[in-house]
Structure formats: structure tokens, C-alpha cells
PDB file of C-alpha atoms and ligand atoms in Angstrom:
ATOM      1  CA  UNK I   1      15.709  -2.292  13.214  1.00 91.00           C
ATOM      2  CA  UNK I   2      14.958  -2.349   9.509  1.00 95.00           C
ATOM      3  CA  UNK I   3      11.564  -0.949   8.789  1.00 97.00           C
ATOM      4  CA  UNK I   4       9.382  -1.747   5.468  1.00 97.00           C
ATOM      5  CA  UNK I   5       8.664   0.437   3.013  1.00 98.00           C
ATOM      6  CA  UNK I   6       5.385  -0.467   0.520  1.00 98.00           C
ATOM      7  CA  UNK I   7       4.350   1.289  -2.585  1.00 98.00           C
ATOM      8  CA  UNK I   8       0.914   0.704  -4.122  1.00 98.00           C
ATOM      9  CA  UNK I   9       0.842   0.933  -7.584  1.00 98.00           C
ATOM     10  CA  UNK I  10      -1.952   2.564  -9.430  1.00 98.00           C
ATOM     11  CA  UNK I  11      -2.357   5.708 -11.440  1.00 97.00           C
ATOM     12  CA  UNK I  12      -3.210   9.041  -9.951  1.00 96.00           C
ATOM     13  CA  UNK I  13      -6.868   8.662 -10.837  1.00 96.00           C
ATOM     14  CA  UNK I  14      -7.542   5.381  -9.099  1.00 95.00           C
ATOM     15  CA  UNK I  15      -7.991   7.232  -5.746  1.00 87.00           C
ATOM     16  CA  UNK I  16     -11.609   7.472  -4.316  1.00 86.00           C
ATOM     17  CA  UNK I  17     -11.222  11.495  -5.033  1.00 90.00           C
ATOM     18  CA  UNK I  18     -11.228  10.877  -8.716  1.00 92.00           C
ATOM     19  CA  UNK I  19     -13.967   8.027  -9.133  1.00 88.00           C
ATOM     20  CA  UNK I  20     -16.267  10.143  -7.105  1.00 88.00           C
ATOM     21  CA  UNK I  21     -15.635  13.168  -8.927  1.00 91.00           C
ATOM     22  CA  UNK I  22     -15.426  11.986 -12.906  1.00 93.00           C
ATOM     23  CA  UNK I  23     -17.656   9.468 -14.630  1.00 93.00           C
ATOM     24  CA  UNK I  24     -16.085   6.496 -16.285  1.00 92.00           C
ATOM     25  CA  UNK I  25     -15.953   8.173 -19.546  1.00 94.00           C
ATOM     26  CA  UNK I  26     -13.957  11.207 -18.121  1.00 94.00           C
ATOM     27  CA  UNK I  27     -11.719   8.717 -16.091  1.00 93.00           C
ATOM     28  CA  UNK I  28     -10.920   6.720 -19.359  1.00 93.00           C
ATOM     29  CA  UNK I  29     -10.049  10.360 -20.995  1.00 95.00           C
ATOM     30  CA  UNK I  30      -7.215  10.850 -18.269  1.00 96.00           C
ATOM     31  CA  UNK I  31      -3.611  10.210 -19.670  1.00 97.00           C
ATOM     32  CA  UNK I  32      -1.803   7.559 -17.831  1.00 97.00           C
ATOM     33  CA  UNK I  33       1.431   8.529 -15.523  1.00 97.00           C
ATOM     34  CA  UNK I  34       2.031   5.426 -13.857  1.00 98.00           C
ATOM     35  CA  UNK I  35       5.140   4.155 -15.638  1.00 98.00           C
ATOM     36  CA  UNK I  36       7.140   7.490 -15.445  1.00 98.00           C
ATOM     37  CA  UNK I  37       6.166   7.840 -11.969  1.00 97.00           C
ATOM     38  CA  UNK I  38       7.345   4.576 -10.690  1.00 98.00           C
ATOM     39  CA  UNK I  39      10.213   4.456 -12.649  1.00 98.00           C
ATOM     40  CA  UNK I  40      11.298   7.995 -10.635  1.00 97.00           C
ATOM     41  CA  UNK I  41      10.738   6.246  -7.437  1.00 98.00           C
ATOM     42  CA  UNK I  42      12.778   3.075  -8.261  1.00 98.00           C
ATOM     43  CA  UNK I  43      15.603   5.494  -8.914  1.00 98.00           C
ATOM     44  CA  UNK I  44      15.076   7.108  -5.675  1.00 98.00           C
ATOM     45  CA  UNK I  45      15.149   3.740  -3.897  1.00 98.00           C
ATOM     46  CA  UNK I  46      18.062   2.402  -6.043  1.00 98.00           C
ATOM     47  CA  UNK I  47      20.219   5.835  -4.703  1.00 98.00           C
ATOM     48  CA  UNK I  48      19.302   4.861  -1.247  1.00 97.00           C
ATOM     49  CA  UNK I  49      19.951   1.122  -1.181  1.00 97.00           C
ATOM     50  CA  UNK I  50      16.397   0.213  -0.146  1.00 97.00           C
ATOM     51  CA  UNK I  51      14.220  -2.215  -1.413  1.00 98.00           C
ATOM     52  CA  UNK I  52      10.323  -2.039  -0.983  1.00 98.00           C
ATOM     53  CA  UNK I  53       7.184  -4.154  -1.679  1.00 98.00           C
ATOM     54  CA  UNK I  54       5.159  -2.949  -4.700  1.00 98.00           C
ATOM     55  CA  UNK I  55       1.575  -3.790  -4.488  1.00 98.00           C
ATOM     56  CA  UNK I  56       0.411  -3.611  -7.982  1.00 98.00           C
ATOM     57  CA  UNK I  57      -2.850  -3.599  -9.877  1.00 98.00           C
ATOM     58  CA  UNK I  58      -3.040  -6.458 -12.266  1.00 98.00           C
ATOM     59  CA  UNK I  59      -4.591  -4.043 -15.182  1.00 97.00           C
ATOM     60  CA  UNK I  60      -1.449  -2.282 -14.894  1.00 98.00           C
ATOM     61  CA  UNK I  61       0.666  -5.559 -14.946  1.00 98.00           C
ATOM     62  CA  UNK I  62      -1.162  -6.339 -18.109  1.00 98.00           C
ATOM     63  CA  UNK I  63      -0.902  -2.972 -19.721  1.00 98.00           C
ATOM     64  CA  UNK I  64       2.793  -2.359 -18.987  1.00 98.00           C
ATOM     65  CA  UNK I  65       4.736  -5.789 -18.277  1.00 98.00           C
ATOM     66  CA  UNK I  66       8.231  -3.969 -18.736  1.00 98.00           C
ATOM     67  CA  UNK I  67       7.395  -1.865 -15.700  1.00 98.00           C
ATOM     68  CA  UNK I  68       6.511  -5.049 -13.753  1.00 98.00           C
ATOM     69  CA  UNK I  69       9.899  -6.759 -14.896  1.00 98.00           C
ATOM     70  CA  UNK I  70      11.636  -3.331 -14.009  1.00 98.00           C
ATOM     71  CA  UNK I  71      10.367  -3.900 -10.376  1.00 98.00           C
ATOM     72  CA  UNK I  72      11.303  -7.138  -9.986  1.00 98.00           C
ATOM     73  CA  UNK I  73      14.955  -6.919 -11.888  1.00 98.00           C
ATOM     74  CA  UNK I  74      15.720  -4.030  -9.414  1.00 97.00           C
ATOM     75  CA  UNK I  75      15.347  -6.262  -6.374  1.00 97.00           C
ATOM     76  CA  UNK I  76      11.991  -5.269  -4.990  1.00 98.00           C
ATOM     77  CA  UNK I  77       9.224  -7.703  -4.294  1.00 98.00           C
ATOM     78  CA  UNK I  78       5.919  -7.816  -6.512  1.00 98.00           C
ATOM     79  CA  UNK I  79       2.662  -8.238  -4.686  1.00 98.00           C
ATOM     80  CA  UNK I  80      -1.149  -7.755  -5.394  1.00 98.00           C
ATOM     81  CA  UNK I  81      -3.362  -4.800  -5.271  1.00 98.00           C
ATOM     82  CA  UNK I  82      -6.283  -6.372  -6.892  1.00 98.00           C
ATOM     83  CA  UNK I  83      -7.248  -5.995 -10.495  1.00 98.00           C
ATOM     84  CA  UNK I  84      -8.675  -2.273 -11.019  1.00 96.00           C
ATOM     85  CA  UNK I  85      -8.948  -1.005  -7.642  1.00 96.00           C
ATOM     86  CA  UNK I  86     -12.566  -2.089  -6.792  1.00 95.00           C
ATOM     87  CA  UNK I  87     -13.026  -1.828  -3.054  1.00 94.00           C
ATOM     88  CA  UNK I  88     -13.632  -5.733  -1.456  1.00 96.00           C
ATOM     89  CA  UNK I  89     -16.883  -4.678   0.143  1.00 93.00           C
ATOM     90  CA  UNK I  90     -18.127  -3.606  -3.154  1.00 94.00           C
ATOM     91  CA  UNK I  91     -17.259  -6.915  -5.010  1.00 96.00           C
ATOM     92  CA  UNK I  92     -18.697  -9.214  -2.350  1.00 96.00           C
ATOM     93  CA  UNK I  93     -17.012 -12.512  -1.509  1.00 97.00           C
ATOM     94  CA  UNK I  94     -17.571 -14.121  -5.087  1.00 97.00           C
ATOM     95  CA  UNK I  95     -16.221 -11.065  -6.959  1.00 98.00           C
ATOM     96  CA  UNK I  96     -13.434 -10.825  -4.511  1.00 98.00           C
ATOM     97  CA  UNK I  97     -12.352 -14.277  -5.396  1.00 98.00           C
ATOM     98  CA  UNK I  98     -12.703 -13.492  -8.950  1.00 98.00           C
ATOM     99  CA  UNK I  99     -10.602 -10.209  -8.801  1.00 98.00           C
ATOM    100  CA  UNK I 100      -7.571 -11.704  -6.582  1.00 98.00           C
ATOM    101  CA  UNK I 101      -7.365 -14.813  -9.069  1.00 98.00           C
ATOM    102  CA  UNK I 102      -7.169 -12.416 -12.338  1.00 98.00           C
ATOM    103  CA  UNK I 103      -4.847 -10.056 -10.503  1.00 98.00           C
ATOM    104  CA  UNK I 104      -2.490 -12.835  -9.530  1.00 98.00           C
ATOM    105  CA  UNK I 105      -2.314 -14.169 -12.771  1.00 98.00           C
ATOM    106  CA  UNK I 106      -1.525 -11.303 -14.678  1.00 98.00           C
ATOM    107  CA  UNK I 107       1.024 -10.024 -12.294  1.00 98.00           C
ATOM    108  CA  UNK I 108       2.793 -13.299 -12.363  1.00 98.00           C
ATOM    109  CA  UNK I 109       2.516 -13.665 -16.245  1.00 98.00           C
ATOM    110  CA  UNK I 110       4.089 -10.256 -16.410  1.00 98.00           C
ATOM    111  CA  UNK I 111       7.226 -11.016 -13.808  1.00 98.00           C
ATOM    112  CA  UNK I 112       7.699 -14.407 -14.577  1.00 97.00           C
ATOM    113  CA  UNK I 113       7.408 -15.528 -11.162  1.00 96.00           C
ATOM    114  CA  UNK I 114       5.087 -16.403  -8.187  1.00 97.00           C
ATOM    115  CA  UNK I 115       3.782 -13.718  -6.052  1.00 97.00           C
ATOM    116  CA  UNK I 116       2.501 -14.143  -2.073  1.00 97.00           C
ATOM    117  CA  UNK I 117       1.347 -10.626  -0.805  1.00 98.00           C
ATOM    118  CA  UNK I 118      -1.990  -8.951  -1.269  1.00 98.00           C
ATOM    119  CA  UNK I 119      -3.098  -5.503  -0.338  1.00 98.00           C
ATOM    120  CA  UNK I 120      -6.603  -4.300  -0.893  1.00 97.00           C
ATOM    121  CA  UNK I 121      -7.687  -1.200  -2.555  1.00 96.00           C
ATOM    122  CA  UNK I 122      -8.388   1.473   0.045  1.00 92.00           C
ATOM    123  CA  UNK I 123      -7.374  -0.817   2.848  1.00 91.00           C
ATOM    124  CA  UNK I 124     -11.226  -2.320   2.312  1.00 91.00           C
ATOM    125  CA  UNK I 125     -10.397  -5.590   4.376  1.00 91.00           C
ATOM    126  CA  UNK I 126     -12.362  -4.301   7.778  1.00 88.00           C
ATOM    127  CA  UNK I 127     -14.148  -6.274  10.253  1.00 86.00           C
ATOM    128  CA  UNK I 128     -17.273  -6.388   7.787  1.00 89.00           C
ATOM    129  CA  UNK I 129     -15.277  -8.554   5.436  1.00 92.00           C
ATOM    130  CA  UNK I 130     -14.314 -11.505   7.869  1.00 87.00           C
ATOM    131  CA  UNK I 131     -14.357 -14.178   4.465  1.00 94.00           C
ATOM    132  CA  UNK I 132     -11.632 -12.146   2.820  1.00 96.00           C
ATOM    133  CA  UNK I 133      -8.602 -13.691   4.470  1.00 95.00           C
ATOM    134  CA  UNK I 134      -9.756 -17.377   3.966  1.00 96.00           C
ATOM    135  CA  UNK I 135     -10.415 -16.679   0.393  1.00 97.00           C
ATOM    136  CA  UNK I 136      -6.732 -14.953  -0.168  1.00 97.00           C
ATOM    137  CA  UNK I 137      -5.198 -18.082   1.128  1.00 97.00           C
ATOM    138  CA  UNK I 138      -7.131 -20.536  -1.014  1.00 97.00           C
ATOM    139  CA  UNK I 139      -5.965 -18.400  -3.832  1.00 97.00           C
ATOM    140  CA  UNK I 140      -2.575 -18.640  -3.360  1.00 96.00           C
ATOM    141  CA  UNK I 141      -1.698 -15.600  -0.904  1.00 97.00           C
ATOM    142  CA  UNK I 142       0.536 -16.072   2.207  1.00 97.00           C
ATOM    143  CA  UNK I 143       0.280 -12.935   3.821  1.00 97.00           C
ATOM    144  CA  UNK I 144      -2.197  -9.827   3.532  1.00 97.00           C
ATOM    145  CA  UNK I 145      -1.564  -6.225   4.371  1.00 97.00           C
ATOM    146  CA  UNK I 146      -4.847  -4.468   4.240  1.00 95.00           C
ATOM    147  CA  UNK I 147      -5.723  -4.148   7.594  1.00 92.00           C
ATOM    148  CA  UNK I 148      -5.251  -0.404   8.703  1.00 90.00           C
ATOM    149  CA  UNK I 149      -5.694  -0.131  12.290  1.00 88.00           C
ATOM    150  CA  UNK I 150      -7.396   3.308  12.528  1.00 85.00           C
ATOM    151  CA  UNK I 151     -10.684   5.307  12.949  1.00 78.00           C
ATOM    152  CA  UNK I 152     -11.234   6.793   9.731  1.00 69.00           C
ATOM    153  CA  UNK I 153     -14.326   8.016   7.548  1.00 66.00           C
ATOM    154  CA  UNK I 154     -13.564   5.970   4.829  1.00 66.00           C
ATOM    155  CA  UNK I 155     -11.326   2.659   6.101  1.00 67.00           C
ATOM    156  CA  UNK I 156     -10.065   1.523   9.141  1.00 74.00           C
ATOM    157  CA  UNK I 157      -9.917  -1.669  11.145  1.00 80.00           C
ATOM    158  CA  UNK I 158      -9.784   0.073  14.672  1.00 80.00           C
ATOM    159  CA  UNK I 159     -10.185  -2.978  16.733  1.00 81.00           C
ATOM    160  CA  UNK I 160      -7.122  -4.799  14.729  1.00 87.00           C
ATOM    161  CA  UNK I 161      -3.680  -5.527  16.075  1.00 91.00           C
ATOM    162  CA  UNK I 162      -1.171  -3.117  15.022  1.00 94.00           C
ATOM    163  CA  UNK I 163       1.696  -5.657  14.259  1.00 94.00           C
ATOM    164  CA  UNK I 164       2.253  -8.620  12.316  1.00 95.00           C
ATOM    165  CA  UNK I 165      -0.345 -11.448  13.545  1.00 94.00           C
ATOM    166  CA  UNK I 166      -1.814 -14.631  12.129  1.00 93.00           C
ATOM    167  CA  UNK I 167      -5.520 -14.345  10.945  1.00 89.00           C
ATOM    168  CA  UNK I 168      -8.253 -15.602  13.141  1.00 83.00           C
ATOM    169  CA  UNK I 169      -8.538 -18.803  11.256  1.00 84.00           C
ATOM    170  CA  UNK I 170      -4.628 -18.795  11.102  1.00 83.00           C
ATOM    171  CA  UNK I 171      -5.152 -18.766   7.105  1.00 88.00           C
ATOM    172  CA  UNK I 172      -2.344 -16.456   6.551  1.00 94.00           C
ATOM    173  CA  UNK I 173      -0.099 -13.844   7.945  1.00 96.00           C
ATOM    174  CA  UNK I 174      -1.605  -9.932   8.302  1.00 95.00           C
ATOM    175  CA  UNK I 175       1.076  -7.121   8.099  1.00 96.00           C
ATOM    176  CA  UNK I 176      -1.076  -4.044   9.248  1.00 95.00           C
ATOM    177  CA  UNK I 177      -0.201  -0.927   7.967  1.00 94.00           C
ATOM    178  CA  UNK I 178       1.822   1.219  10.091  1.00 95.00           C
ATOM    179  CA  UNK I 179       0.635   3.392  12.629  1.00 94.00           C
ATOM    180  CA  UNK I 180       2.367   5.406  15.601  1.00 93.00           C
ATOM    181  CA  UNK I 181       0.706   5.879  19.157  1.00 91.00           C
ATOM    182  CA  UNK I 182      -0.050   9.371  20.252  1.00 88.00           C
ATOM    183  CA  UNK I 183      -2.685  10.868  22.704  1.00 85.00           C
ATOM    184  CA  UNK I 184      -4.116   7.652  23.003  1.00 86.00           C
ATOM    185  CA  UNK I 185      -4.914   6.498  19.749  1.00 89.00           C
ATOM    186  CA  UNK I 186      -3.207   4.982  16.337  1.00 91.00           C
ATOM    187  CA  UNK I 187      -2.047   7.761  14.314  1.00 90.00           C
ATOM    188  CA  UNK I 188      -1.288   6.622  10.660  1.00 90.00           C
ATOM    189  CA  UNK I 189       1.796   7.846   8.654  1.00 91.00           C
ATOM    190  CA  UNK I 190       1.262   6.657   5.340  1.00 89.00           C
ATOM    191  CA  UNK I 191      -0.647   8.062   1.992  1.00 87.00           C
ATOM    192  CA  UNK I 192      -1.979  11.697   2.660  1.00 87.00           C
ATOM    193  CA  UNK I 193      -0.761  11.877   6.111  1.00 90.00           C
ATOM    194  CA  UNK I 194       2.907  11.205   4.983  1.00 93.00           C
ATOM    195  CA  UNK I 195       2.303  13.914   2.650  1.00 94.00           C
ATOM    196  CA  UNK I 196       0.472  16.224   5.316  1.00 92.00           C
ATOM    197  CA  UNK I 197       3.382  15.548   8.382  1.00 94.00           C
ATOM    198  CA  UNK I 198       6.363  17.279   8.209  1.00 94.00           C
ATOM    199  CA  UNK I 199       9.760  15.267   7.851  1.00 94.00           C
ATOM    200  CA  UNK I 200      10.595  15.672  11.808  1.00 95.00           C
ATOM    201  CA  UNK I 201       7.587  14.580  12.946  1.00 95.00           C
ATOM    202  CA  UNK I 202       7.703  11.308  10.665  1.00 96.00           C
ATOM    203  CA  UNK I 203      11.097  10.821  11.705  1.00 97.00           C
ATOM    204  CA  UNK I 204      10.243  10.675  15.576  1.00 96.00           C
ATOM    205  CA  UNK I 205       7.315   8.771  14.961  1.00 96.00           C
ATOM    206  CA  UNK I 206       9.078   5.938  13.066  1.00 97.00           C
ATOM    207  CA  UNK I 207      11.768   6.315  15.661  1.00 97.00           C
ATOM    208  CA  UNK I 208       9.123   5.945  18.565  1.00 96.00           C
ATOM    209  CA  UNK I 209       7.640   2.689  16.981  1.00 96.00           C
ATOM    210  CA  UNK I 210      11.107   1.227  16.813  1.00 97.00           C
ATOM    211  CA  UNK I 211      12.084   1.914  20.246  1.00 96.00           C
ATOM    212  CA  UNK I 212       9.125   1.686  22.086  1.00 95.00           C
ATOM    213  CA  UNK I 213       7.037  -0.976  20.710  1.00 95.00           C
ATOM    214  CA  UNK I 214      10.299  -2.589  19.159  1.00 95.00           C
ATOM    215  CA  UNK I 215       8.560  -3.014  15.870  1.00 96.00           C
ATOM    216  CA  UNK I 216       9.561  -2.180  12.348  1.00 96.00           C
ATOM    217  CA  UNK I 217       7.066   0.533  10.594  1.00 97.00           C
ATOM    218  CA  UNK I 218       5.224  -0.190   7.787  1.00 97.00           C
ATOM    219  CA  UNK I 219       5.206   2.801   5.439  1.00 96.00           C
ATOM    220  CA  UNK I 220       3.095   3.095   2.376  1.00 96.00           C
ATOM    221  CA  UNK I 221       3.358   5.394  -0.588  1.00 96.00           C
ATOM    222  CA  UNK I 222       1.848   5.775  -4.016  1.00 97.00           C
ATOM    223  CA  UNK I 223       4.079   6.601  -7.179  1.00 97.00           C
ATOM    224  CA  UNK I 224       1.585   9.279  -7.936  1.00 96.00           C
ATOM    225  CA  UNK I 225       1.968  11.092  -4.648  1.00 96.00           C
ATOM    226  CA  UNK I 226       5.590  12.091  -6.090  1.00 96.00           C
ATOM    227  CA  UNK I 227       4.153  13.798  -9.069  1.00 95.00           C
ATOM    228  CA  UNK I 228       3.071  17.623  -8.630  1.00 93.00           C
ATOM    229  CA  UNK I 229       2.299  17.771 -12.380  1.00 93.00           C
ATOM    230  CA  UNK I 230      -0.833  15.428 -12.726  1.00 93.00           C
ATOM    231  CA  UNK I 231      -4.163  16.734 -14.050  1.00 93.00           C
ATOM    232  CA  UNK I 232      -6.298  18.526 -11.573  1.00 93.00           C
ATOM    233  CA  UNK I 233      -9.938  18.070 -12.387  1.00 92.00           C
ATOM    234  CA  UNK I 234     -12.702  19.985 -10.337  1.00 91.00           C
ATOM    235  CA  UNK I 235     -13.684  17.861  -7.304  1.00 92.00           C
ATOM    236  CA  UNK I 236     -14.895  18.940  -3.618  1.00 92.00           C
ATOM    237  CA  UNK I 237     -12.273  20.932  -1.823  1.00 92.00           C
ATOM    238  CA  UNK I 238     -11.858  17.742   1.201  1.00 91.00           C
ATOM    239  CA  UNK I 239     -11.291  15.813  -1.707  1.00 91.00           C
ATOM    240  CA  UNK I 240      -8.797  18.271  -3.212  1.00 91.00           C
ATOM    241  CA  UNK I 241      -6.627  18.547  -0.283  1.00 91.00           C
ATOM    242  CA  UNK I 242      -6.660  14.903   0.500  1.00 90.00           C
ATOM    243  CA  UNK I 243      -5.091  14.292  -2.997  1.00 91.00           C
ATOM    244  CA  UNK I 244      -2.779  17.097  -3.605  1.00 90.00           C
ATOM    245  CA  UNK I 245      -1.549  18.155  -0.429  1.00 90.00           C
ATOM    246  CA  UNK I 246       1.999  18.167  -0.065  1.00 92.00           C
ATOM    247  CA  UNK I 247       2.902  16.448  -3.473  1.00 92.00           C
ATOM    248  CA  UNK I 248       5.611  18.951  -4.150  1.00 91.00           C
ATOM    249  CA  UNK I 249       7.486  18.104  -1.063  1.00 93.00           C
ATOM    250  CA  UNK I 250       6.747  14.421  -0.974  1.00 95.00           C
ATOM    251  CA  UNK I 251      10.254  13.383  -2.581  1.00 96.00           C
ATOM    252  CA  UNK I 252      12.367  15.283  -0.269  1.00 96.00           C
ATOM    253  CA  UNK I 253      10.445  14.078   2.363  1.00 96.00           C
ATOM    254  CA  UNK I 254      10.928  10.427   1.438  1.00 97.00           C
ATOM    255  CA  UNK I 255      14.484  10.858   0.788  1.00 97.00           C
ATOM    256  CA  UNK I 256      15.344  12.092   4.314  1.00 97.00           C
ATOM    257  CA  UNK I 257      13.257   9.036   5.534  1.00 97.00           C
ATOM    258  CA  UNK I 258      15.214   6.742   3.315  1.00 98.00           C
ATOM    259  CA  UNK I 259      18.544   8.572   4.703  1.00 97.00           C
ATOM    260  CA  UNK I 260      17.608   8.265   8.088  1.00 97.00           C
ATOM    261  CA  UNK I 261      16.261   4.611   8.534  1.00 97.00           C
ATOM    262  CA  UNK I 262      16.873   1.292   6.577  1.00 97.00           C
ATOM    263  CA  UNK I 263      14.136   0.111   4.680  1.00 97.00           C
ATOM    264  CA  UNK I 264      12.980  -3.569   3.076  1.00 97.00           C
ATOM    265  CA  UNK I 265      10.213  -5.572   1.709  1.00 98.00           C
ATOM    266  CA  UNK I 266       7.360  -7.226   3.659  1.00 98.00           C
ATOM    267  CA  UNK I 267       8.579 -10.451   2.586  1.00 96.00           C
ATOM    268  CA  UNK I 268      12.001  -9.931   4.330  1.00 95.00           C
ATOM    269  CA  UNK I 269      10.223  -8.833   7.338  1.00 95.00           C
ATOM    270  CA  UNK I 270       7.947 -11.757   7.441  1.00 94.00           C
ATOM    271  CA  UNK I 271      11.088 -13.735   7.365  1.00 92.00           C
ATOM    272  CA  UNK I 272      12.179 -12.365  10.369  1.00 85.00           C
ATOM    273  CA  UNK I 273       9.365 -12.666  12.262  1.00 82.00           C
ATOM    274  CA  UNK I 274       8.681 -16.571  11.299  1.00 80.00           C
ATOM    275  CA  UNK I 275      11.760 -17.424  12.524  1.00 78.00           C
ATOM    276  CA  UNK I 276      11.275 -15.312  15.949  1.00 69.00           C
ATOM    277  CA  UNK I 277      10.432 -16.989  19.099  1.00 57.00           C
ATOM    278  CA  UNK I 278       6.815 -17.659  19.386  1.00 52.00           C
ATOM    279  CA  UNK I 279       5.956 -15.203  22.176  1.00 46.00           C
ATOM    280  CA  UNK I 280       6.931 -12.258  20.021  1.00 47.00           C
ATOM    281  CA  UNK I 281       4.393 -13.238  17.272  1.00 50.00           C
ATOM    282  CA  UNK I 282       0.617 -11.437  18.434  1.00 52.00           C
ATOM    283  CA  UNK I 283      -2.286 -13.706  17.538  1.00 51.00           C
ATOM    284  CA  UNK I 284      -5.657 -11.968  17.006  1.00 49.00           C
ATOM    285  CA  UNK I 285      -8.340 -13.088  19.090  1.00 43.00           C
TER     286      UNK I 285
HETATM  287 ZN1   ZN A   1      -4.510   1.628  -3.858  1.00 66.15          ZN
END
């Protein structure tokens, strides 16, 4: 079983914790760290012969085109994370279309090749944005990986399927963010949960998805999650905890998972699904 590794390429200050704690002027004064953070992650993946899908912001592609070319030159898949990390529900349908189009153009211009995948900032495609899938398809995307089938105060689509399915209008493939089942609920394993959970628990959870669900696990991380030296402006304690917990041990934990499991891109995983017998492909009702 080959699992799926995804990286959301953004600055440490694109997270909700920063955008609620600081105003636009204060955010603009923070130093960029995304190039060094992403290059370090690329080195770790090279050392373990692992490939990943890099969902990248359009504004980062515009500002750092060499980083974009390094991602593709090292065998990874480039995909879109939108333009500047504005959540889908705040954009509205027309704003979403403009954001998706602008991001795709910037990414394709920097990479010199077409991209197919999209992941919404903060997993903000939910039951409240049913128009998003059709817009993504119309704007040239063949898959989305924004649905996070968990209950969460900030995001989540708890009623969605846990594994790859065709969207209700069959416009595109949905590749939900990975979860494990425990205590009758869907448990998230990426991002802050990846930093919070011990390595052994993560290993057991991925193995259980592979063994019991017979599915690859779609794991996500951010380049900033491996950078303990990033700035620490004042913010509420819960936000501080969510953003900074486990930064120091995250690289060691990722290396342990890369040693224990094989990881590849969303594109590779979807190629296997598309050629699989129809019966194994769930369809959202
Ligand atoms: Zn993001």
C-alpha cells in the first residue's frame, strides 16, 4: 500500500491564528520563511525517496518562481492552494472563480506546465459551498482535496465520505483529507494533529487505514510545521497552542513515517483509482 503525502505551501502567517491576531500592516512586516522551509522539506523527501503533492499559493508562485521549479524538478506534483489563503466561504462563488483562475495561471506560469489539483485554504469547501466543485471543474481542475470529513470548530465536512469519490455532479474527483476511525468517530491525522500525536500513534493509525479500510492515507503537512525558529507574536493561548505545539519534534516524526511507509502524489494515487474496478470507487449521494 502506497500512502499519499500532501504539503500545503504557504507562509507560517497565512494560518488563521496569525490573521486573527495581527492586522494587515503587522502581517506585512513579518519576514518570509517559506523558501528555506520548503527547501528543507524537499531535502527530507529526497533522502527518503518520497514524492508528494505540493498545494501551493498563487502569490507564492508569483513571488518565488524558482521554488516552484525546484518542486517540480525534484519529481513532485504541483497543485493549487488558491491565491492568498482567503477561505472559500468568504470569497463567494464569483470571488472563488477569480481566485482559482488567478492562482492556476501563476502556478502554471512559474512551473511551465499544467496543474490539475486544488485544495482550499483551511479546508473551506464544506456543505455550505456546494457550488465550489463545478467552478473548480470549469476552471480546469480534475480533482479537489479540500474535504475534511471531521467535526471541527473551524472547518470540516463530517458527513462526507472518507475516501476518493466522484463529486455529486460528477464534475471532478474528490480526494478527502485522511482520517482514521477511533471511538466511533473520524480522527484527523494531519497538520496540528500530526504535531500533537506521538509517532507511534500516527504509525498505528496509518497502518489501520491501510489494513482495515484497505485505502491509502492522505496525510498533510505545512513547511512551517518543521520550523521552530519562526516569529512568535502575542496571540490567544488556544491559537498559540494550535500553531506552535510540536514544531521541534515534527521533522523527526515525519522521517519516522517516511521510513515506515511509502508515500506518493495525489496524481499517482488517482491514476490507480481510475483504473480500478468501479465497485471500489465510492460515490457521494
Ligand atoms: Zn493552507
